[in-house]
Short mmCIF file of C-alpha atoms in Angstrom, two decimals:
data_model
loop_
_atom_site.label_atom_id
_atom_site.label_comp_id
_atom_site.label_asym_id
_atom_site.label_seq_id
_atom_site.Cartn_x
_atom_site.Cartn_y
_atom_site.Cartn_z
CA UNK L 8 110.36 26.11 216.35
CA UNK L 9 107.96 27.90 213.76
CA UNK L 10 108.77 30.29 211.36
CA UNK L 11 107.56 33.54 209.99
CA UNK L 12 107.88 34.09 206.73
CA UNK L 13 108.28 37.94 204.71
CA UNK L 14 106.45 38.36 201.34
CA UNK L 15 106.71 41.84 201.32
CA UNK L 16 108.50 43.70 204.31
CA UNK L 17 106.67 47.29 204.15
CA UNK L 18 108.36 50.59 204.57
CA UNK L 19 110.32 50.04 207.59
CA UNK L 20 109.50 46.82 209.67
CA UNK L 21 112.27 45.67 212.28
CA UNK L 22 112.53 43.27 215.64
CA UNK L 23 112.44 44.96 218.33
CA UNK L 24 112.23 44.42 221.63
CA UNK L 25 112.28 46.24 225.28
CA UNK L 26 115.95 47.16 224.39
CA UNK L 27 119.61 47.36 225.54
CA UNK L 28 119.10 48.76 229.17
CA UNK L 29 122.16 49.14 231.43
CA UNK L 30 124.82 49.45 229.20
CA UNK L 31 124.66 53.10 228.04
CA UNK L 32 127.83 53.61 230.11
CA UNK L 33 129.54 51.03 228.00
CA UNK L 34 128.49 52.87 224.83
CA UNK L 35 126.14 50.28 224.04
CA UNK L 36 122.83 52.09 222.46
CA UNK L 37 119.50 51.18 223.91
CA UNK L 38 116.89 50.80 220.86
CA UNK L 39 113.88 48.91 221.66
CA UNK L 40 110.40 49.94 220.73
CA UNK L 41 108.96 53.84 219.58
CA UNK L 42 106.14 52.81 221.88
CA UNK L 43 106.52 50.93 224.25
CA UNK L 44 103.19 50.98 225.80
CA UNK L 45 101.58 49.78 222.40
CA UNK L 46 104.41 47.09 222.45
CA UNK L 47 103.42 45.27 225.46
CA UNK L 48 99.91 44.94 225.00
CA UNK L 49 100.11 43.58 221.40
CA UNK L 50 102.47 41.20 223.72
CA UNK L 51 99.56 41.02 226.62
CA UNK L 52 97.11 39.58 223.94
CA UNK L 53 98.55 36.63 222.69
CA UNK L 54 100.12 35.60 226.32
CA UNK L 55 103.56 36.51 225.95
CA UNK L 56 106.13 37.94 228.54
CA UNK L 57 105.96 41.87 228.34
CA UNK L 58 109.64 41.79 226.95
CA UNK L 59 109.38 39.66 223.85
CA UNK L 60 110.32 40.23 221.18
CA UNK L 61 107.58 42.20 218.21
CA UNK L 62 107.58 43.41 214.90
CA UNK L 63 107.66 47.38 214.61
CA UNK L 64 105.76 48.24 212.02
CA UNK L 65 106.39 52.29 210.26
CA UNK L 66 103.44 53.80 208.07
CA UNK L 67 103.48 51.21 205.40
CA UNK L 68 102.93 47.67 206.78
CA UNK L 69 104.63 44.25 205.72
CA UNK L 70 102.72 40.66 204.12
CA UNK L 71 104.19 38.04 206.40
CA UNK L 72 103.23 34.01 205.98
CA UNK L 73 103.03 31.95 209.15
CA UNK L 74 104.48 28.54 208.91
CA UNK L 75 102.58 26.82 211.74
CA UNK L 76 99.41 28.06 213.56
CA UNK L 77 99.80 31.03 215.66
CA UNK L 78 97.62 33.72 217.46
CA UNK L 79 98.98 37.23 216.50
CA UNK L 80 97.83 40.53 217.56
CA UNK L 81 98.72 44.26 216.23
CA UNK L 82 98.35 47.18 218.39
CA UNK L 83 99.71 50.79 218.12
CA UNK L 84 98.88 52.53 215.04
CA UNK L 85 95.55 51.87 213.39
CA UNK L 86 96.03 49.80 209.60
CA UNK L 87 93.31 48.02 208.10
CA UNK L 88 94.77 43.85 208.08
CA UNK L 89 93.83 40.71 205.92
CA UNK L 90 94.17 37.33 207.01
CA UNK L 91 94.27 35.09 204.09
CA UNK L 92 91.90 37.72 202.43
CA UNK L 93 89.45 38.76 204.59
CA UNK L 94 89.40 41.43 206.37
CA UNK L 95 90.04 41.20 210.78
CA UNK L 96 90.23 43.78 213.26
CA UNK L 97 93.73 45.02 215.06
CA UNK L 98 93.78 45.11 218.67
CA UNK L 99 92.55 41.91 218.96
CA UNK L 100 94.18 38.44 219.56
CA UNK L 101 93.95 36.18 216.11
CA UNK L 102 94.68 32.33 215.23
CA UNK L 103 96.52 32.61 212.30
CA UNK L 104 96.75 28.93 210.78
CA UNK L 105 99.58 27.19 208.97
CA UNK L 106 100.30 28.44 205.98
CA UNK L 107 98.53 31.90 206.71
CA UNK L 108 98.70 35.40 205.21
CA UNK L 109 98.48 38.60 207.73
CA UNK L 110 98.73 41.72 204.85
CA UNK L 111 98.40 45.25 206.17
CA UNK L 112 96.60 47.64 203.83
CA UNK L 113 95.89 51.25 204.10
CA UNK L 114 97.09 52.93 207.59
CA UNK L 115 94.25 54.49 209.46
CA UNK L 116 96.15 57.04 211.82
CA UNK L 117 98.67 56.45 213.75
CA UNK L 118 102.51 55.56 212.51
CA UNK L 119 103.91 52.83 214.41
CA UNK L 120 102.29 49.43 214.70
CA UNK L 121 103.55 46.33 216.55
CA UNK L 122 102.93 42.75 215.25
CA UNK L 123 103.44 39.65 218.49
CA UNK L 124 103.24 36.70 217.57
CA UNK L 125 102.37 33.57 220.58
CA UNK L 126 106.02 32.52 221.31
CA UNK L 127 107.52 35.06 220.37
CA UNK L 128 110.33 36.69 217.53
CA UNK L 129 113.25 34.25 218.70
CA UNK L 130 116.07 35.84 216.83
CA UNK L 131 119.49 36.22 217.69
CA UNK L 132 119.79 38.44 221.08
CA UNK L 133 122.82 40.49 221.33
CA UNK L 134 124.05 41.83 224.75
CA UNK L 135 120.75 40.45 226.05
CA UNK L 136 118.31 42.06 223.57
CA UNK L 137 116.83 41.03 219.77
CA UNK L 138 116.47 44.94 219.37
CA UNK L 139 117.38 46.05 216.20
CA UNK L 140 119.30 49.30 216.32
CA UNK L 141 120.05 50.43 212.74
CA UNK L 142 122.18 53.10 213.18
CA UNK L 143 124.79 50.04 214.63
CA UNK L 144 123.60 47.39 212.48
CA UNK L 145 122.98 45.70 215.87
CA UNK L 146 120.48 43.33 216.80
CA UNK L 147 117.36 42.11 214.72
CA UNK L 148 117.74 40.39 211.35
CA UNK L 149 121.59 41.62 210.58
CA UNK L 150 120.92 44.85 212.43
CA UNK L 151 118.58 46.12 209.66
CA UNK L 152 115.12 46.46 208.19
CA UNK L 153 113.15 43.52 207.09
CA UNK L 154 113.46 42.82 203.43
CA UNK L 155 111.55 40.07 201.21
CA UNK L 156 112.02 36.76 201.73
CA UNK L 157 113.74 37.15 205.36
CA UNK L 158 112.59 34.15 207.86
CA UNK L 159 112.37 34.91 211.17
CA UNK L 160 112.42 32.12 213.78
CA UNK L 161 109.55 31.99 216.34
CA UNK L 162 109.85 30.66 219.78
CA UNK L 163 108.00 27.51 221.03
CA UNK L 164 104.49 27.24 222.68
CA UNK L 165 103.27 24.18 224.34
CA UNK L 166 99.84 25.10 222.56
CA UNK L 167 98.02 27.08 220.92
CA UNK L 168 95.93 29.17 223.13
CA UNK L 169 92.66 30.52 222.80
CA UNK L 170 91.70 34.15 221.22
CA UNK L 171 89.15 34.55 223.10
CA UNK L 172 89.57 37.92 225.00
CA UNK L 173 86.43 40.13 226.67
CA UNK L 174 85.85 43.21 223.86
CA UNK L 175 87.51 45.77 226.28
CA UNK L 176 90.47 45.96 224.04
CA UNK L 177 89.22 48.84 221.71
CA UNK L 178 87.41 50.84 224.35
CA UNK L 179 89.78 50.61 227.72
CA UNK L 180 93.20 49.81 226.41
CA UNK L 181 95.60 52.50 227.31
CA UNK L 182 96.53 53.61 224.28
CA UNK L 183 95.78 56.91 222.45
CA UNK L 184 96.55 57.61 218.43
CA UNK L 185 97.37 61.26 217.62
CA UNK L 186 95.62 62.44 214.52
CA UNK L 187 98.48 64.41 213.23
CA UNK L 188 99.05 66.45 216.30
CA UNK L 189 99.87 65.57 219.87
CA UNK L 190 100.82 66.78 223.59
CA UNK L 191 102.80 65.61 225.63
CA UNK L 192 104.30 66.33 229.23
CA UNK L 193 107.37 67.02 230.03
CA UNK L 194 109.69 67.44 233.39
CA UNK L 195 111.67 70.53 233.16
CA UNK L 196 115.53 69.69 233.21
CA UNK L 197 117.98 68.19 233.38
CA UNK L 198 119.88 70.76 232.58
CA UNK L 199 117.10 74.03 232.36
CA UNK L 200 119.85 76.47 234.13
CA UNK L 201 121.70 76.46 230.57
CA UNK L 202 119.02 78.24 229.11
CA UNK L 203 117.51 81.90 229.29
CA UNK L 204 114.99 82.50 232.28
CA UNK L 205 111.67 82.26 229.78
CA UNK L 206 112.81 78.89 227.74
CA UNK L 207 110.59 77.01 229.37
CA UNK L 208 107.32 79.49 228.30
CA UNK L 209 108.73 79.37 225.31
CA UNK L 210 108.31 75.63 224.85
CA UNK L 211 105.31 75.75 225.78
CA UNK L 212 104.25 78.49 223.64
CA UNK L 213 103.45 77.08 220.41
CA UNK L 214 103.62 73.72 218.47
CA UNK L 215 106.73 72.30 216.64
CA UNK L 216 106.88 70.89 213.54
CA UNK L 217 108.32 67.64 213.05
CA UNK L 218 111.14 67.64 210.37
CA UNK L 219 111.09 65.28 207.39
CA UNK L 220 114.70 63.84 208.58
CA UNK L 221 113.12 62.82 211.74
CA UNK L 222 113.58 59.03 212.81
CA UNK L 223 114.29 56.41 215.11
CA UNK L 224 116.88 58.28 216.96
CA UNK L 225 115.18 61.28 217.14
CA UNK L 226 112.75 64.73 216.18
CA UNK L 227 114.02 67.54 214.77
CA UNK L 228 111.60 69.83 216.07
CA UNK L 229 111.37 73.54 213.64
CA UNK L 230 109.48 75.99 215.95
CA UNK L 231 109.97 78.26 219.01
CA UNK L 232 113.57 79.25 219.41
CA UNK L 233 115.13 78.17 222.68
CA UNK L 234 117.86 80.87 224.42
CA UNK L 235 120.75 79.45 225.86
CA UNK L 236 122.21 81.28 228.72
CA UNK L 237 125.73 79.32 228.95
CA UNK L 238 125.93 78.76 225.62
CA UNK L 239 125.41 75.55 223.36
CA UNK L 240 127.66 73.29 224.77
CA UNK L 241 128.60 70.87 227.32
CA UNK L 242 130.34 68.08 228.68
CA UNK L 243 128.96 65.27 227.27
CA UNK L 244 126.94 62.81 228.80
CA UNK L 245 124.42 60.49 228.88
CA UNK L 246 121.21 61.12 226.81
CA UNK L 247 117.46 59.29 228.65
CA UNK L 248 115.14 58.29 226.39
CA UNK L 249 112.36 61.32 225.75
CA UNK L 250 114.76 64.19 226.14
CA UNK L 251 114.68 67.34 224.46
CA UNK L 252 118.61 68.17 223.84
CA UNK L 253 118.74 72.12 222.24
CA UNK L 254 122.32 72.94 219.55
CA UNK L 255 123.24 76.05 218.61
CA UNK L 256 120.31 76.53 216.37
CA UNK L 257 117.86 77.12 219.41
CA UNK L 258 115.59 73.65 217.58
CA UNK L 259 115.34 71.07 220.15
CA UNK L 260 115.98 67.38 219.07
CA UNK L 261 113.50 64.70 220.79
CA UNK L 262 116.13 61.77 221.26
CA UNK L 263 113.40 58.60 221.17
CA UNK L 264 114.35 54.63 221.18
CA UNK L 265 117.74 54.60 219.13
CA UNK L 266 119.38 57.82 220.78
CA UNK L 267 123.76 57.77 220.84
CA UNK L 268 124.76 56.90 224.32
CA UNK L 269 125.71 60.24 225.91
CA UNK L 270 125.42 64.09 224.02
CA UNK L 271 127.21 67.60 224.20
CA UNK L 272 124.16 69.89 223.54
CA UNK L 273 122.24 70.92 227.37
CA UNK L 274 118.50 69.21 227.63
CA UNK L 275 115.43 71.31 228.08
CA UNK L 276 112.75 69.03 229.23
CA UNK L 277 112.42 65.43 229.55
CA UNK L 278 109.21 63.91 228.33
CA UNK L 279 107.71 62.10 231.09
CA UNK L 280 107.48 58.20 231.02
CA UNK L 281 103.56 57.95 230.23
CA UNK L 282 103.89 60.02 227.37
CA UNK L 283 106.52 58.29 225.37
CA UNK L 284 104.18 56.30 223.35
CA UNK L 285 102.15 58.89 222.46
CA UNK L 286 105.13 60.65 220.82
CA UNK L 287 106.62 57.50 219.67
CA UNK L 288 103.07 57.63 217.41
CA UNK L 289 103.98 60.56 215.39
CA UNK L 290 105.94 60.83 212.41
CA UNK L 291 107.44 63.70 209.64
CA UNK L 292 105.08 66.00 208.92
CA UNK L 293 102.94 66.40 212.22
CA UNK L 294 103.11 68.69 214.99
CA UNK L 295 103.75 68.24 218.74
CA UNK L 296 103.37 70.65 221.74
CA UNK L 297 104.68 70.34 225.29
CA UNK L 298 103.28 70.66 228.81
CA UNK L 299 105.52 71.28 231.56
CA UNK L 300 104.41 69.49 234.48
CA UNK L 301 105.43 68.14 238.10
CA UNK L 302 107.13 64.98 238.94
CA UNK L 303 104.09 64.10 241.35
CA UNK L 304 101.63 64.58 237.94
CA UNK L 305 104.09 62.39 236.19
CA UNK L 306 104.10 59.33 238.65
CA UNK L 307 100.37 59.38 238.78
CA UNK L 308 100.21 59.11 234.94
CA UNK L 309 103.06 56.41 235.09
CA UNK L 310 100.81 54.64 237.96
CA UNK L 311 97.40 54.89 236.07
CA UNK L 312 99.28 53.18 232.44
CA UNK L 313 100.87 50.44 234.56
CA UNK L 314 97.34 49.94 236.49
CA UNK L 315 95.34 49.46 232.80
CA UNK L 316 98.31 47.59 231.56
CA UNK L 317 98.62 45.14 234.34
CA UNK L 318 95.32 44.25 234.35
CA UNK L 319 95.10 43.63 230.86
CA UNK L 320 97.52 41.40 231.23
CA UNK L 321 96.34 39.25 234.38
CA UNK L 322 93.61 38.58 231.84
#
């Protein structure tokens, strides 16, 4: 079993994988990855299962030192990388040899990234999952970010395989980086009969701003006000990943990949299934705007990602 090694862990770098699913009921968060999209083709490119285990990556990247030769690939946000100090592309399977340095430098656009590594992140699962939910201190490396000197245990590979993958990557690979702004679709509901007849326009009516104390549990989202019609309240329960949940205040709250279990505040719009990536890619300080559409448009954008997914990965 090989070993990765952290010089320097970046800003906020943390195992995760696909996450905690089917135990919501038990009050047992999900976590997992921002995007998840961006998480399984970093997977695709060095040949591991679609649910292994990655390193999520948040605006400022980590050094890590690879104890025996692996191929690694990073995909999701755009950061210029140095293997043993030269400068490689992302999106692109690597061998990284024994003894190797992968350093991210400056971040292009984009704000998550997701390191895989051939075998895999092979530490501890709990309830089934090595996601790291910080909130719980569940999951990961003592259920918290990465820090100096941490050494993460890798799975075993029977070999080394080869890099060598056709230059599609950059040009056909499903994923899209917002530049600061973003839209994304939604499905109205479920609970849209809690709010006054025009909420939905109003969504739709102008961007929100992303709040500084956003993170991985959710957006706080400053713009439109939503009306409730039955007030701000109700019984609570549980909370899917991409839904927009509206207090008092009128300011919905996008719950993303470490969302509590269940909530009391009625939910908007859902954002549909396709486009969780693409928010999972912004950050504080940028905008997003919403698109109500149908659950037919929604399956046909689900089908088309899993399509260009798949067949990256029958490569």
């Amino acid at each position: 079993m090989g070993v990765v090694h952290v010089v320097r862990p970046g800003m906020l770098t943390t195992v995760q994988d696909t996450g905690r699913w089917g135990l919501q009921s038990r009050g047992v968060p999900v976590a997992g990855p921002m995007d998840p999209r961006s998480h399984r083709l970093a997977n695709a490119m060095v040949g591991n299962a679609a649910g292994a285990a990655t390193l999520e990556v948040t605006l400022v990247g980590p050094e890590l030192e690879f104890e025996d030769e692996r191929v690694v690939a990073v995909a999701g946000a755009e950061f210029n990388l140095m293997l043993d100090g030269r400068p490689v592309p992302a999106s692109t399977p690597l061998v990284v040899p024994a003894h190797g340095r992968l350093r991210f430098e400056r971040r292009v656009r984009g704000t998550r990234a997701y390191v895989a590594v051939s075998g895999g992140i092979a530490t501890r699962p709990i309830f089934g999952s090595r996601a790291t939910h910080l909130i719980s201190a569940m999951g990961g490396v003592d259920g918290r970010a990465l820090r100096s000197g941490d050494r993460l245990p890798l799975g075993d590979v029977a070999r080394t395989p080869s890099p060598r993958r056709p230059p599609w990557i950059h040009r056909d690979a499903p994923i899209s980086l917002p530049t600061g702004h973003a839209t994304v679709r939604v499905l109205a509901g479920p609970q849209q009969q809690y709010f006054a007849a025009d909420a939905l326009d109003q969504l739709q009516s102008a961007p929100y701003q992303i709040a500084n104390d956003s993170d991985r549990m959710g957006f706080r989202l400053l713009g439109p006000r939503l009306v409730h019609a039955r007030g701000a309240d109700i019984i609570s329960d549980a909370t899917p990943l991409g839904v927009l949940q509206v207090p008092a205040s009128g300011q919905p709250i996008l719950l993303m990949a470490d969302r509590q279990t269940t909530g009391g505040y009625p939910k908007i719009a859902t954002v549909i299934t396709a486009d969780i990536g693409l928010a999972g890619q912004l950050g504080p300080g940028h905008s997003i705007s919403f698109s109500v559409r149908t659950a037919r448009d929604a399956l046909a954008a689900l089908i088309e990602q899993e399509r260009a997914l798949m067949a990256i990965e029958r490569q």
